[in-house]
CSV table of C-alpha atoms in Angstrom, one decimal:
chain,number,residue,atom,x,y,z
T,1,MET,CA,74.6,103.2,53.7
T,2,ALA,CA,73.2,100.1,56.8
T,3,ASP,CA,71.7,100.7,59.8
T,4,MET,CA,73.1,102.1,62.6
T,5,LEU,CA,74.3,100.7,64.9
T,6,ASN,CA,74.7,101.6,69.4
T,7,ALA,CA,77.9,101.1,70.9
T,8,LEU,CA,78.8,101.3,74.3
T,9,ILE,CA,81.8,101.8,75.8
T,10,LEU,CA,82.3,100.9,79.7
T,11,SER,CA,85.2,103.0,81.0
T,12,GLY,CA,87.2,104.5,83.8
T,13,HIS,CA,89.5,103.3,86.8
T,14,MET,CA,92.7,102.9,85.2
T,15,THR,CA,96.1,102.8,85.6
T,16,ARG,CA,98.1,105.7,86.0
T,17,GLU,CA,99.6,105.0,82.6
T,18,HIS,CA,96.2,106.0,81.1
T,19,ASP,CA,94.8,107.9,83.9
T,20,ASN,CA,97.6,110.9,84.7
T,21,GLU,CA,97.4,114.8,83.4
T,22,PHE,CA,99.1,114.6,80.5
T,23,ARG,CA,97.1,111.0,79.1
T,24,SER,CA,93.9,110.5,80.4
T,25,PHE,CA,91.3,107.5,79.1
T,26,ARG,CA,89.3,109.9,78.4
T,27,LYS,CA,91.4,110.6,75.0
T,28,HIS,CA,90.8,107.5,74.4
T,29,ASN,CA,87.1,107.3,74.4
T,30,GLU,CA,87.1,110.2,72.3
T,31,TRP,CA,89.2,108.7,69.8
T,32,ILE,CA,87.3,106.2,69.9
T,33,THR,CA,83.7,108.4,69.4
T,34,ALA,CA,85.1,110.0,66.8
T,35,LEU,CA,86.6,107.6,65.1
T,36,LEU,CA,83.9,105.3,65.0
T,37,GLU,CA,81.2,108.2,64.6
T,38,ASP,CA,83.0,109.3,61.6
T,39,THR,CA,81.7,106.7,59.8
T,40,GLY,CA,78.7,107.5,60.5
T,41,ARG,CA,77.6,103.8,60.9
T,42,PHE,CA,78.1,104.2,64.9
T,43,ARG,CA,76.4,106.2,67.4
T,44,VAL,CA,78.4,105.9,70.7
T,45,ARG,CA,77.7,106.7,74.3
T,46,VAL,CA,80.5,106.2,77.5
T,47,ILE,CA,80.0,105.0,80.9
T,48,GLU,CA,83.3,105.8,83.3
T,49,ASP,CA,82.3,103.7,85.9
T,50,PRO,CA,80.5,100.1,85.1
T,51,ARG,CA,80.9,98.1,87.8
T,52,GLY,CA,77.6,96.8,88.8
T,53,LEU,CA,75.9,97.7,85.0
T,54,GLY,CA,73.0,95.6,84.0
T,55,ALA,CA,71.2,93.6,81.2
T,56,ASP,CA,68.9,96.4,81.5
T,57,ILE,CA,70.9,99.0,79.7
T,58,ILE,CA,73.9,96.4,78.2
T,59,ASP,CA,71.3,94.8,75.8
T,60,LYS,CA,69.9,98.1,74.2
T,61,TYR,CA,72.9,98.3,72.9
T,62,ASP,CA,74.8,96.1,69.4
T,63,VAL,CA,78.3,96.2,70.9
T,64,VAL,CA,80.4,97.0,73.9
T,65,ILE,CA,83.6,98.5,74.3
T,66,VAL,CA,85.5,98.0,77.3
T,67,VAL,CA,88.0,100.3,77.8
T,68,PHE,CA,88.8,99.4,81.9
T,69,GLU,CA,91.6,98.1,83.8
T,70,GLY,CA,90.1,98.1,87.4
T,71,ARG,CA,92.8,99.2,88.9
T,72,ASP,CA,95.0,102.3,89.9
T,73,GLY,CA,99.2,100.9,89.6
T,74,PHE,CA,100.3,98.3,87.4
T,75,PHE,CA,101.3,96.4,91.1
T,76,ASP,CA,97.4,96.8,92.2
T,77,LYS,CA,94.2,93.9,91.9
T,78,ALA,CA,92.1,94.8,89.4
T,79,VAL,CA,88.3,95.0,90.5
T,80,GLY,CA,86.2,94.0,87.7
T,81,PHE,CA,82.8,94.6,87.0
T,82,GLY,CA,80.9,92.2,89.5
T,83,ALA,CA,78.9,89.3,88.8
T,84,GLU,CA,75.6,91.2,87.7
T,85,THR,CA,77.8,93.0,84.9
T,86,ASP,CA,79.8,89.9,84.0
T,87,ALA,CA,76.6,87.8,83.4
T,88,ALA,CA,75.3,90.5,81.8
T,89,LEU,CA,78.2,91.1,79.2
T,90,LEU,CA,78.8,87.1,78.6
T,91,ARG,CA,75.5,86.6,77.7
T,92,PHE,CA,75.0,89.7,75.6
T,93,VAL,CA,77.5,87.6,73.4
T,94,GLN,CA,77.5,84.5,73.7
T,95,GLU,CA,73.3,83.8,73.6
T,96,ASP,CA,72.8,87.2,72.5
T,97,GLY,CA,74.8,87.1,69.3
T,98,LYS,CA,76.1,90.5,69.7
T,99,GLY,CA,79.6,91.8,70.0
T,100,ILE,CA,82.3,93.1,72.0
T,101,VAL,CA,86.0,94.7,71.9
T,102,TRP,CA,88.7,94.5,74.2
T,103,PHE,CA,90.9,97.3,73.7
T,104,HIS,CA,94.7,98.3,74.7
T,105,GLY,CA,95.2,97.2,78.0
T,106,SER,CA,91.8,95.4,78.7
T,107,SER,CA,92.6,92.6,77.4
T,108,VAL,CA,94.6,91.9,80.4
T,109,GLN,CA,93.8,89.5,83.4
T,110,GLU,CA,95.1,88.0,86.0
T,111,ASP,CA,93.8,84.7,87.5
T,112,ASP,CA,93.2,86.2,90.8
T,113,TRP,CA,91.5,89.2,89.8
T,114,GLY,CA,87.7,88.4,90.1
T,115,TYR,CA,87.0,88.2,86.2
T,116,PRO,CA,85.5,85.2,85.3
T,117,GLU,CA,88.0,82.7,83.3
T,118,GLU,CA,85.3,82.8,80.7
T,119,TYR,CA,85.9,86.2,79.8
T,120,ASN,CA,89.4,84.7,78.4
T,121,VAL,CA,88.0,82.2,76.7
T,122,MET,CA,85.5,84.6,74.8
T,123,ARG,CA,88.5,86.7,74.0
T,124,GLY,CA,90.4,83.4,73.0
T,125,ALA,CA,93.1,83.9,74.3
T,126,LYS,CA,95.3,84.8,77.8
T,127,LEU,CA,96.8,87.8,78.6
T,128,ASN,CA,98.8,88.0,82.1
T,129,LEU,CA,102.1,87.4,84.0
T,130,SER,CA,101.7,83.3,83.1
T,131,THR,CA,101.6,84.0,79.6
T,132,GLY,CA,104.8,86.1,79.9
T,133,LEU,CA,103.3,89.8,79.4
T,134,ARG,CA,105.3,92.2,79.2
T,135,PRO,CA,105.4,95.9,77.3
T,136,ARG,CA,108.3,95.4,74.7
T,137,PRO,CA,111.0,98.2,75.4
T,138,TRP,CA,109.0,102.1,73.7
T,139,GLY,CA,109.8,102.9,70.5
T,140,GLU,CA,109.1,102.3,66.6
T,141,ALA,CA,107.2,98.9,65.7
T,142,LEU,CA,106.8,97.2,62.4
T,143,VAL,CA,103.1,95.2,62.8
T,144,HIS,CA,102.7,92.5,60.7
T,145,THR,CA,99.3,92.0,59.2
T,146,ALA,CA,98.7,88.4,59.3
T,147,GLU,CA,97.4,85.9,56.4
T,148,PRO,CA,95.6,84.7,54.9
T,149,ARG,CA,93.6,88.1,55.6
T,150,HIS,CA,90.2,88.9,57.1
T,151,GLU,CA,87.6,91.2,56.2
T,152,ILE,CA,88.4,93.6,58.2
T,153,THR,CA,92.0,93.8,57.3
T,154,ASP,CA,91.1,93.9,54.1
T,155,GLY,CA,92.9,96.2,51.7
T,156,ILE,CA,95.3,97.5,55.0
T,157,SER,CA,99.2,97.7,54.4
T,158,ALA,CA,101.2,94.1,54.7
T,159,THR,CA,103.9,95.8,57.3
T,160,TRP,CA,103.7,99.2,59.2
T,161,THR,CA,104.3,101.0,62.0
T,162,VAL,CA,103.5,102.6,65.3
T,163,THR,CA,106.0,104.8,67.3
T,164,GLY,CA,105.2,105.2,71.1
T,165,ASP,CA,102.5,102.3,71.6
T,166,ASP,CA,102.5,100.1,74.1
T,167,ILE,CA,103.0,96.7,73.3
T,168,LEU,CA,102.1,93.9,74.7
T,169,MET,CA,103.6,91.1,74.3
T,170,GLY,CA,103.0,88.2,75.7
T,171,VAL,CA,99.4,86.2,74.5
T,172,GLU,CA,98.8,82.6,74.8
T,173,MET,CA,96.0,82.3,72.0
T,174,TYR,CA,93.2,79.9,72.3
T,175,ASP,CA,91.9,77.5,69.5
T,176,GLY,CA,89.8,79.1,66.8
T,177,ALA,CA,90.3,82.5,67.4
T,178,GLN,CA,92.0,84.2,64.4
T,179,VAL,CA,95.3,86.4,64.4
T,180,LEU,CA,95.0,89.9,62.3
T,181,LEU,CA,98.3,91.8,63.7
T,182,SER,CA,100.9,91.1,65.1
T,183,VAL,CA,104.7,92.4,65.9
T,184,PHE,CA,108.3,90.1,65.9
T,185,ASP,CA,109.3,89.9,70.0
T,186,ASP,CA,112.8,90.3,69.0
T,187,LEU,CA,115.3,89.5,71.5
T,188,GLU,CA,117.9,91.8,70.3
T,189,SER,CA,115.0,94.8,71.4
T,190,TYR,CA,115.0,94.0,74.8
T,191,GLU,CA,119.3,93.7,74.9
T,192,ASN,CA,119.6,97.3,73.7
T,193,ALA,CA,117.0,98.8,75.1
T,194,PRO,CA,118.7,101.5,77.6
T,195,VAL,CA,116.5,100.8,80.7
T,196,TRP,CA,114.0,97.7,80.5
T,197,PRO,CA,111.7,96.8,82.5
T,198,MET,CA,110.5,100.0,83.6
T,199,LYS,CA,109.8,100.4,87.3
T,200,HIS,CA,106.6,100.4,86.8
T,201,TYR,CA,105.5,97.1,85.0
T,202,PRO,CA,105.7,94.4,86.5
T,203,VAL,CA,107.6,91.6,84.7
T,204,ASP,CA,108.6,87.8,85.4
T,205,ILE,CA,112.1,87.4,84.1
T,206,PRO,CA,113.6,83.5,84.1
T,207,ASP,CA,116.3,82.4,85.5
T,208,GLU,CA,117.6,81.9,81.9
T,209,GLY,CA,117.5,85.4,81.5
T,210,LEU,CA,115.5,87.5,78.5
T,211,SER,CA,116.3,84.7,76.3
T,212,GLY,CA,114.0,82.9,78.4
T,213,MET,CA,110.5,85.1,78.0
T,214,ILE,CA,107.6,83.4,76.7
T,215,GLY,CA,106.9,83.9,72.8
T,216,VAL,CA,110.3,85.9,72.5
T,217,ASN,CA,111.6,85.7,69.3
T,218,THR,CA,108.4,85.2,68.2
T,219,HIS,CA,105.7,87.1,66.1
T,220,GLN,CA,103.4,88.1,68.8
T,221,PRO,CA,99.4,89.0,68.8
T,222,VAL,CA,98.5,92.6,68.8
T,223,ALA,CA,94.9,91.8,67.1
T,224,TRP,CA,92.2,88.8,67.2
T,225,ILE,CA,88.7,87.9,66.7
T,226,ASN,CA,87.5,84.8,68.3
T,227,GLU,CA,84.0,83.5,67.8
T,228,TYR,CA,82.0,82.9,71.0
T,229,GLY,CA,78.5,81.0,71.3
T,230,ALA,CA,76.3,83.1,68.6
T,231,GLY,CA,78.1,87.1,69.3
T,232,ARG,CA,81.8,87.9,68.2
T,233,SER,CA,84.8,89.7,70.3
T,234,PHE,CA,87.7,91.9,69.0
T,235,THR,CA,90.5,91.9,70.9
T,236,ILE,CA,93.2,95.0,70.0
T,237,THR,CA,96.4,95.9,72.6
T,238,ILE,CA,97.7,98.8,70.2
T,239,GLY,CA,96.3,102.3,70.4
T,240,HIS,CA,98.5,103.6,73.3
T,241,ASP,CA,98.5,107.2,71.7
T,242,ILE,CA,97.3,109.0,69.2
T,243,ASP,CA,99.6,108.4,66.5
T,244,THR,CA,98.1,104.8,66.3
T,245,PHE,CA,95.1,106.0,66.3
T,246,ARG,CA,95.9,108.4,63.0
T,247,ARG,CA,98.0,106.0,61.4
T,248,ILE,CA,95.7,104.9,57.6
T,249,GLU,CA,95.8,100.8,58.6
T,250,PHE,CA,94.2,101.7,62.2
T,251,ILE,CA,91.5,104.0,60.9
T,252,ARG,CA,90.3,101.5,58.1
T,253,MET,CA,90.2,98.0,60.0
T,254,PHE,CA,89.2,99.4,63.8
T,255,PRO,CA,85.8,99.9,63.1
T,256,ARG,CA,85.6,97.4,60.3
T,257,GLY,CA,86.8,95.3,63.6
T,258,VAL,CA,83.8,96.9,65.9
T,259,GLU,CA,81.5,96.7,62.8
T,260,TRP,CA,82.0,92.7,62.6
T,261,ALA,CA,81.7,92.2,66.3
T,262,ALA,CA,78.5,93.9,66.6
T,263,THR,CA,77.3,92.1,63.0
T,264,GLY,CA,79.2,89.4,61.9
T,265,GLU,CA,79.5,91.3,58.8
T,266,ILE,CA,81.0,94.3,57.4
T,267,SER,CA,79.5,96.8,55.3
T,268,LEU,CA,82.6,99.8,55.5
T,269,THR,CA,85.1,99.7,53.4
T,270,GLY,CA,87.7,103.0,54.6
T,271,PRO,CA,87.6,106.7,54.3
T,272,ASP,CA,87.9,108.2,50.7
T,273,ARG,CA,90.1,110.8,50.2
T,274,ARG,CA,90.0,111.9,46.5
T,275,GLY,CA,89.8,114.5,44.7
T,276,GLU,CA,88.8,117.2,47.3
T,277,ARG,CA,88.2,114.9,49.8
T,278,ARG,CA,92.1,114.9,50.6
T,279,PHE,CA,91.8,117.7,52.7
T,280,LEU,CA,89.6,116.4,55.4
T,281,PRO,CA,90.5,116.5,59.1
T,282,TRP,CA,91.0,112.7,60.5
T,283,PRO,CA,89.7,110.7,60.9
T,284,TYR,CA,88.5,111.3,57.0
T,285,TYR,CA,85.4,109.6,56.6
T,286,ASN,CA,81.8,111.5,56.7
T,287,GLN,CA,83.2,115.5,57.7
T,288,GLU,CA,82.0,118.0,55.2
T,289,GLY,CA,84.9,119.9,54.0
């Protein structure tokens, strides 16, 4: 087994969609921690309010996982990490050659939120209202594993489904970033939705209607990677609920994406479920039966 990697989750201050009596961002933190630590490759720690966090803490880790939105409602202006934390994270990746993971809604960054534009450069993509940000109508979505494959998605099904996830469309990819997963954003799904958009989620619909939305009827990225200076960034926008975390494709690829972000290499191959190991509970890696 390769050396242990130290992962830090920066979390807290989430929208009500991810912080309510039925679904809490703390569940995301628990699921990420369980999945990563069960591989035997990671040791995970969580900080719920990272605003103002300095390099003296961040630099102790190999990879940072962002589960932070900085706002309470979708119509609110987000409050960022602050200048000291921003500088520490950018240096952590660009100069120190370490990794950052942008999970689910943390990948969204409006221009007036106070985050540096350099975060979008680090992510290798921009995701906000100006790029056509919108959630697909709720339901089952068919995920396509992009070709040519990256080692992160080696052995993953060519197509697989997620149900009840929050599928964010409207991603502007930057040169150099590599798409890992996509969803075809078909116009029909919007036209046939009982209610869309939902009142709690701001969406800009152009004058020509749904057919004029940016990126509609194209494959839209839901996971991608980007090299930034000496380090690496991994973004994945699916993972809203436990149903996605239980998909074997997600169980295989997510730890590998985090490992690649941390080191630039991959040693994890996915859980072994042969023989007596087929009885092991989620997430199937190193638990004892």
